[in-house]
Amino acid sequence: MSNPGNIVGGHKANLNNPNTSDEAKQHSKEVLDQEFNGGNVDTSSGDKNPNNVAGGLKATVNNPQVSQEAKDSAQDRLNEMGK
């Protein structure tokens, strides 16, 4: 089966797309309600690569477009990871 997050995302996009029919929207709503707990997908599988997480946090710290609060938070998490 495909990635459940991708399936849910597609159905949610369909619900918000003004160009899709009411029947298609109803189908997406039914699929979300019946098969995906209303669209709530568990993303806390814990299988994230710690090096990738650290890389993302380092990018946040060095990105001039990010707020100081976000930079501080990312740096705190890096420190907790020992990176």
Coordinates of C-alpha atoms in Angstrom, one line a residue:
M1 CA 0.0 0.0 0.0
S2 CA 1.1 3.5 -0.6
N3 CA 2.2 5.9 2.1
P4 CA -0.9 6.6 4.2
G5 CA 0.2 10.2 4.7
N6 CA 0.2 10.7 0.9
I7 CA -3.2 9.2 0.6
V8 CA -4.7 11.3 3.3
G9 CA -3.0 14.4 1.8
G10 CA -4.5 13.7 -1.6
H11 CA -8.0 13.3 -0.1
K12 CA -7.7 16.4 2.0
A13 CA -6.5 18.4 -1.1
N14 CA -9.5 17.1 -3.0
L15 CA -11.9 18.3 -0.3
N16 CA -10.4 21.8 -0.6
N17 CA -10.2 21.9 -4.4
P18 CA -13.0 24.1 -5.8
N19 CA -12.6 22.3 -9.2
T20 CA -13.7 18.8 -8.0
S21 CA -17.2 17.5 -8.0
D22 CA -19.4 17.1 -4.9
E23 CA -19.4 13.4 -5.5
A24 CA -15.6 13.3 -5.5
K25 CA -15.5 15.3 -2.3
Q26 CA -18.1 13.0 -0.7
H27 CA -15.9 10.0 -1.7
S28 CA -12.8 11.6 -0.2
K29 CA -14.7 12.4 3.0
E30 CA -15.9 8.8 3.3
V31 CA -12.5 7.4 2.7
L32 CA -10.9 9.6 5.3
D33 CA -13.7 8.8 7.9
Q34 CA -13.8 5.1 7.3
E35 CA -10.1 4.2 6.6
F36 CA -8.0 7.0 8.1
N37 CA -9.7 8.0 11.4
G38 CA -11.0 11.2 9.8
G39 CA -7.6 12.1 8.3
N40 CA -5.5 11.7 11.4
V41 CA -2.3 9.9 10.5
D42 CA 0.2 8.8 13.1
T43 CA 3.5 10.4 12.1
S44 CA 5.3 9.6 15.3
S45 CA 6.9 6.3 14.0
G46 CA 10.2 7.3 15.5
D47 CA 12.2 6.1 12.5
K48 CA 13.7 9.4 11.6
N49 CA 17.4 9.5 10.9
P50 CA 19.0 11.5 13.7
N51 CA 21.6 12.9 11.3
N52 CA 18.9 14.2 9.0
V53 CA 17.1 15.8 11.9
A54 CA 20.4 17.4 13.0
G55 CA 21.0 18.6 9.5
G56 CA 17.6 20.3 9.4
L57 CA 18.1 21.9 12.8
K58 CA 21.5 23.2 11.7
A59 CA 19.9 24.6 8.5
T60 CA 17.4 26.4 10.7
V61 CA 20.1 27.9 12.9
N62 CA 21.9 29.3 9.9
N63 CA 18.9 30.5 7.8
P64 CA 18.6 34.3 7.8
Q65 CA 14.8 34.0 7.0
V66 CA 14.1 32.2 10.3
S67 CA 13.1 34.0 13.5
Q68 CA 15.5 34.2 16.5
E69 CA 13.0 32.2 18.5
A70 CA 13.1 29.3 16.0
K71 CA 16.9 29.5 15.9
D72 CA 17.1 29.3 19.6
S73 CA 14.7 26.4 19.8
A74 CA 16.7 24.5 17.1
Q75 CA 20.0 25.2 18.9
D76 CA 18.5 23.9 22.1
R77 CA 17.4 20.7 20.4
L78 CA 20.9 20.3 18.8
N79 CA 22.5 20.7 22.2
E80 CA 20.1 18.0 23.6
M81 CA 21.2 15.7 20.7
G82 CA 24.9 16.4 21.5
K83 CA 25.5 17.8 18.0

